[in-house]
PDB file of C-alpha atoms in Angstrom:
ATOM      1  CA  MET A   1      76.507 117.047 116.909  1.00  0.00           C
ATOM      2  CA  PHE A   2      78.134 119.240 114.511  1.00  0.00           C
ATOM      3  CA  LEU A   3      78.380 122.998 114.217  1.00  0.00           C
ATOM      4  CA  ARG A   4      79.899 124.786 111.521  1.00  0.00           C
ATOM      5  CA  TRP A   5      80.209 128.369 111.420  1.00  0.00           C
ATOM      6  CA  GLN A   6      82.067 130.032 107.755  1.00  0.00           C
ATOM      7  CA  LEU A   7      83.705 132.784 109.294  1.00  0.00           C
ATOM      8  CA  PRO A   8      85.279 135.717 106.881  1.00  0.00           C
ATOM      9  CA  ARG A   9      88.022 135.467 104.487  1.00  0.00           C
ATOM     10  CA  ASN A  10      87.915 131.902 103.398  1.00  0.00           C
ATOM     11  CA  TRP A  11      87.742 130.919 106.849  1.00  0.00           C
ATOM     12  CA  ARG A  12      85.324 128.147 108.517  1.00  0.00           C
ATOM     13  CA  MET A  13      85.231 126.876 112.248  1.00  0.00           C
ATOM     14  CA  THR A  14      83.608 123.832 113.206  1.00  0.00           C
ATOM     15  CA  PHE A  15      82.542 121.653 116.644  1.00  0.00           C
ATOM     16  CA  THR A  16      81.944 118.256 117.532  1.00  0.00           C
ATOM     17  CA  LEU A  17      80.690 116.687 119.869  1.00  0.00           C
ATOM     18  CA  ALA A  18      80.210 113.053 120.252  1.00  0.00           C
ATOM     19  CA  LYS A  19      80.101 110.259 122.527  1.00  0.00           C
ATOM     20  CA  ILE A  20      83.591 108.036 122.697  1.00  0.00           C
ATOM     21  CA  ILE A  21      84.887 105.066 123.239  1.00  0.00           C
ATOM     22  CA  LYS A  22      88.660 104.026 123.822  1.00  0.00           C
ATOM     23  CA  VAL A  23      90.168 100.640 122.409  1.00  0.00           C
ATOM     24  CA  MET A  24      93.450  99.304 122.145  1.00  0.00           C
ATOM     25  CA  GLY A  25      95.045  98.052 118.478  1.00  0.00           C
ATOM     26  CA  VAL A  26      98.295  96.590 116.528  1.00  0.00           C
ATOM     27  CA  ASN A  27     100.622  98.594 114.509  1.00  0.00           C
ATOM     28  CA  SER A  28     101.569  97.642 111.287  1.00  0.00           C
ATOM     29  CA  GLU A  29     105.216  99.118 111.490  1.00  0.00           C
ATOM     30  CA  TYR A  30     107.319  96.337 112.231  1.00  0.00           C
ATOM     31  CA  GLN A  31     110.124  97.835 112.001  1.00  0.00           C
ATOM     32  CA  PRO A  32     110.533 101.735 110.300  1.00  0.00           C
ATOM     33  CA  GLY A  33     109.900 101.157 107.086  1.00  0.00           C
ATOM     34  CA  GLN A  34     108.390  97.189 107.287  1.00  0.00           C
ATOM     35  CA  HIS A  35     104.675  97.056 107.502  1.00  0.00           C
ATOM     36  CA  VAL A  36     103.045  93.783 107.863  1.00  0.00           C
ATOM     37  CA  LEU A  37      99.678  94.065 106.020  1.00  0.00           C
ATOM     38  CA  MET A  38      96.368  94.389 107.084  1.00  0.00           C
ATOM     39  CA  TRP A  39      92.862  94.989 105.761  1.00  0.00           C
ATOM     40  CA  ASP A  40      89.230  96.337 107.493  1.00  0.00           C
ATOM     41  CA  PHE A  41      86.224  95.669 105.700  1.00  0.00           C
ATOM     42  CA  ASP A  42      82.760  97.149 107.019  1.00  0.00           C
ATOM     43  CA  GLY A  43      79.888  96.104 105.320  1.00  0.00           C
ATOM     44  CA  GLU A  44      80.777  92.927 103.572  1.00  0.00           C
ATOM     45  CA  SER A  45      80.069  89.645 103.784  1.00  0.00           C
ATOM     46  CA  LEU A  46      82.726  86.652 104.619  1.00  0.00           C
ATOM     47  CA  GLU A  47      81.745  85.404 101.435  1.00  0.00           C
ATOM     48  CA  THR A  48      83.204  88.868 100.090  1.00  0.00           C
ATOM     49  CA  VAL A  49      86.296  88.764 102.143  1.00  0.00           C
ATOM     50  CA  VAL A  50      87.929  85.617 101.387  1.00  0.00           C
ATOM     51  CA  GLU A  51      87.025  86.427  97.356  1.00  0.00           C
ATOM     52  CA  GLU A  52      89.293  89.842  97.801  1.00  0.00           C
ATOM     53  CA  LEU A  53      91.616  88.364 100.273  1.00  0.00           C
ATOM     54  CA  SER A  54      93.029  84.904  97.925  1.00  0.00           C
ATOM     55  CA  TRP A  55      92.828  86.879  95.160  1.00  0.00           C
ATOM     56  CA  ALA A  56      95.269  89.423  96.912  1.00  0.00           C
ATOM     57  CA  GLN A  57      97.111  86.428  98.476  1.00  0.00           C
ATOM     58  CA  LYS A  58      97.197  84.525  94.596  1.00  0.00           C
ATOM     59  CA  ARG A  59      98.726  88.039  92.566  1.00  0.00           C
ATOM     60  CA  TYR A  60     101.073  88.942  95.830  1.00  0.00           C
ATOM     61  CA  ASN A  61     102.452  85.616  96.295  1.00  0.00           C
ATOM     62  CA  LEU A  62     101.251  86.376 100.061  1.00  0.00           C
ATOM     63  CA  PRO A  63     101.848  83.701 102.918  1.00  0.00           C
ATOM     64  CA  PRO A  64      98.628  82.435 105.426  1.00  0.00           C
ATOM     65  CA  VAL A  65      96.347  85.333 105.435  1.00  0.00           C
ATOM     66  CA  HIS A  66      94.006  85.506 109.285  1.00  0.00           C
ATOM     67  CA  ILE A  67      90.644  86.709 109.235  1.00  0.00           C
ATOM     68  CA  PHE A  68      88.854  88.060 111.955  1.00  0.00           C
ATOM     69  CA  SER A  69      85.361  88.691 112.811  1.00  0.00           C
ATOM     70  CA  GLY A  70      85.077  92.414 113.991  1.00  0.00           C
ATOM     71  CA  ARG A  71      81.904  92.456 115.285  1.00  0.00           C
ATOM     72  CA  PRO A  72      79.134  90.385 116.020  1.00  0.00           C
ATOM     73  CA  GLY A  73      76.825  89.020 113.468  1.00  0.00           C
ATOM     74  CA  GLY A  74      79.235  89.489 110.595  1.00  0.00           C
ATOM     75  CA  GLU A  75      80.062  91.881 108.151  1.00  0.00           C
ATOM     76  CA  SER A  76      82.553  93.838 109.968  1.00  0.00           C
ATOM     77  CA  PHE A  77      85.777  91.664 109.287  1.00  0.00           C
ATOM     78  CA  HIS A  78      89.683  92.583 109.842  1.00  0.00           C
ATOM     79  CA  ALA A  79      92.560  90.544 107.775  1.00  0.00           C
ATOM     80  CA  TYR A  80      96.754  90.255 108.543  1.00  0.00           C
ATOM     81  CA  CYS A  81      99.078  88.434 106.444  1.00  0.00           C
ATOM     82  CA  PHE A  82     102.728  88.478 108.136  1.00  0.00           C
ATOM     83  CA  LYS A  83     104.916  89.335 105.122  1.00  0.00           C
ATOM     84  CA  LEU A  84     106.770  92.307 105.359  1.00  0.00           C
ATOM     85  CA  VAL A  85     106.303  95.032 102.715  1.00  0.00           C
ATOM     86  CA  GLY A  86     107.129  99.012 102.383  1.00  0.00           C
ATOM     87  CA  MET A  87     104.678 101.255 102.960  1.00  0.00           C
ATOM     88  CA  ARG A  88     103.711 102.354  99.306  1.00  0.00           C
ATOM     89  CA  GLU A  89     103.092  98.649  98.627  1.00  0.00           C
ATOM     90  CA  MET A  90     101.390  97.945 101.492  1.00  0.00           C
ATOM     91  CA  LEU A  91      98.965 100.747 100.201  1.00  0.00           C
ATOM     92  CA  ARG A  92      98.764  99.598  96.777  1.00  0.00           C
ATOM     93  CA  VAL A  93      97.522  96.041  98.014  1.00  0.00           C
ATOM     94  CA  LEU A  94      94.796  97.447  99.905  1.00  0.00           C
ATOM     95  CA  ALA A  95      93.899 100.053  96.967  1.00  0.00           C
ATOM     96  CA  GLU A  96      93.694  96.889  94.897  1.00  0.00           C
ATOM     97  CA  THR A  97      91.213  95.368  97.599  1.00  0.00           C
ATOM     98  CA  PRO A  98      87.773  96.534  96.509  1.00  0.00           C
ATOM     99  CA  SER A  99      85.901  96.523  99.699  1.00  0.00           C
ATOM    100  CA  VAL A 100      88.514  97.674 101.953  1.00  0.00           C
ATOM    101  CA  ASP A 101      87.300 100.316 104.203  1.00  0.00           C
ATOM    102  CA  TYR A 102      87.523 103.812 102.871  1.00  0.00           C
ATOM    103  CA  GLY A 103      88.170 105.358 105.969  1.00  0.00           C
ATOM    104  CA  PHE A 104      91.161 102.639 106.828  1.00  0.00           C
ATOM    105  CA  LEU A 105      92.234 103.479 103.995  1.00  0.00           C
ATOM    106  CA  LYS A 106      92.814 106.918 104.649  1.00  0.00           C
ATOM    107  CA  TRP A 107      94.075 106.858 107.969  1.00  0.00           C
ATOM    108  CA  THR A 108      96.382 104.695 107.072  1.00  0.00           C
ATOM    109  CA  VAL A 109      97.964 106.854 104.287  1.00  0.00           C
ATOM    110  CA  PHE A 110      96.993 109.306 106.674  1.00  0.00           C
ATOM    111  CA  ARG A 111      99.677 107.940 109.571  1.00  0.00           C
ATOM    112  CA  GLY A 112     101.944 106.029 107.595  1.00  0.00           C
ATOM    113  CA  HIS A 113     100.809 102.809 108.764  1.00  0.00           C
ATOM    114  CA  ALA A 114      98.151 100.662 109.402  1.00  0.00           C
ATOM    115  CA  THR A 115      96.285  99.934 112.869  1.00  0.00           C
ATOM    116  CA  LEU A 116      93.681  98.020 113.429  1.00  0.00           C
ATOM    117  CA  ARG A 117      91.300  97.091 116.507  1.00  0.00           C
ATOM    118  CA  ILE A 118      92.601  94.259 119.077  1.00  0.00           C
ATOM    119  CA  GLY A 119      90.379  94.615 122.372  1.00  0.00           C
ATOM    120  CA  PRO A 120      86.633  95.427 123.510  1.00  0.00           C
ATOM    121  CA  LYS A 121      84.570  97.876 121.360  1.00  0.00           C
ATOM    122  CA  ASP A 122      80.898  97.324 123.026  1.00  0.00           C
ATOM    123  CA  THR A 123      82.281  94.128 125.086  1.00  0.00           C
ATOM    124  CA  HIS A 124      83.131  92.232 121.529  1.00  0.00           C
ATOM    125  CA  ILE A 125      86.736  91.793 121.127  1.00  0.00           C
ATOM    126  CA  PRO A 126      87.949  90.380 117.460  1.00  0.00           C
ATOM    127  CA  PHE A 127      88.767  86.705 117.051  1.00  0.00           C
ATOM    128  CA  GLN A 128      89.873  84.791 114.713  1.00  0.00           C
ATOM    129  CA  ILE A 129      87.316  83.240 112.104  1.00  0.00           C
ATOM    130  CA  MET A 130      89.154  81.193 109.586  1.00  0.00           C
ATOM    131  CA  VAL A 131      93.059  81.395 107.862  1.00  0.00           C
ATOM    132  CA  LEU A 132      93.929  81.150 103.764  1.00  0.00           C
ATOM    133  CA  PRO A 133      96.026  78.272 103.639  1.00  0.00           C
ATOM    134  CA  SER A 134      99.296  79.734 101.710  1.00  0.00           C
ATOM    135  CA  ALA A 135     102.839  77.432 100.947  1.00  0.00           C
ATOM    136  CA  VAL A 136     104.679  80.613 101.674  1.00  0.00           C
ATOM    137  CA  ALA A 137     105.510  81.258 105.066  1.00  0.00           C
ATOM    138  CA  PRO A 138     105.221  84.235 106.655  1.00  0.00           C
ATOM    139  CA  ASP A 139     108.004  86.979 107.062  1.00  0.00           C
ATOM    140  CA  ILE A 140     107.240  87.217 110.841  1.00  0.00           C
ATOM    141  CA  GLU A 141     105.574  85.790 113.914  1.00  0.00           C
ATOM    142  CA  PRO A 142     102.124  87.549 115.227  1.00  0.00           C
ATOM    143  CA  LYS A 143     103.960  87.716 118.264  1.00  0.00           C
ATOM    144  CA  ALA A 144     106.642  90.391 116.604  1.00  0.00           C
ATOM    145  CA  LEU A 145     104.928  92.992 116.449  1.00  0.00           C
ATOM    146  CA  ALA A 146     105.008  95.818 119.288  1.00  0.00           C
ATOM    147  CA  SER A 147     103.590  99.200 118.276  1.00  0.00           C
ATOM    148  CA  PHE A 148      99.925  99.407 120.072  1.00  0.00           C
ATOM    149  CA  VAL A 149      98.021 102.081 120.558  1.00  0.00           C
ATOM    150  CA  GLU A 150      94.885 103.077 122.317  1.00  0.00           C
ATOM    151  CA  TYR A 151      92.523 105.789 120.406  1.00  0.00           C
ATOM    152  CA  GLU A 152      89.298 107.094 120.109  1.00  0.00           C
ATOM    153  CA  THR A 153      86.197 105.442 118.487  1.00  0.00           C
ATOM    154  CA  LEU A 154      82.450 106.170 117.797  1.00  0.00           C
ATOM    155  CA  PRO A 155      80.375 103.584 119.622  1.00  0.00           C
ATOM    156  CA  ARG A 156      79.072 100.954 117.241  1.00  0.00           C
ATOM    157  CA  GLN A 157      79.687 101.604 113.688  1.00  0.00           C
ATOM    158  CA  GLY A 158      81.436 104.456 112.983  1.00  0.00           C
ATOM    159  CA  ALA A 159      84.449 106.356 112.013  1.00  0.00           C
ATOM    160  CA  ALA A 160      87.486 106.454 114.010  1.00  0.00           C
ATOM    161  CA  ARG A 161      89.996 109.444 115.036  1.00  0.00           C
ATOM    162  CA  ALA A 162      93.410 109.242 114.206  1.00  0.00           C
ATOM    163  CA  PRO A 163      95.097 107.167 117.451  1.00  0.00           C
ATOM    164  CA  GLU A 164      97.932 109.041 119.531  1.00  0.00           C
ATOM    165  CA  GLU A 165     100.526 107.349 119.384  1.00  0.00           C
ATOM    166  CA  SER A 166     102.593 105.330 122.146  1.00  0.00           C
ATOM    167  CA  ARG A 167     105.128 103.773 120.460  1.00  0.00           C
TER     168      ARG A 167
END
């Protein structure tokens, strides 16, 4: 439910009531100013995701890209690449990925780092489905990421709210 009132002098008041769930996520920031690449795709086929990530991998000479299923039935995918980049480069790579989820891109810009869900949502835990190989070695191991957050999202399909930081 979403209510909106227009107030005098260019003010607006809004009220939102929505069922939410809390989920765990991992943040892209490895050290201040250094991020691993993360992507979120919603409503896309695996073939599209692989094609776009392969293009980015070649363009930016990236190490292996790990692709995860974000929910049952496909059409929701997460991807990780363990190359350390600055925030501007991460945003450039994301912006040049045509099918990246715009909400994910927006929250990445807003927060200054990316966050991908790693815990269950509607009983589904993301799991790795494939790796795009590369001769380039990763800069860090996945277990080196140590910035996690609990955040609120809508059940099933819906945009996530900004997480409460827990770094």
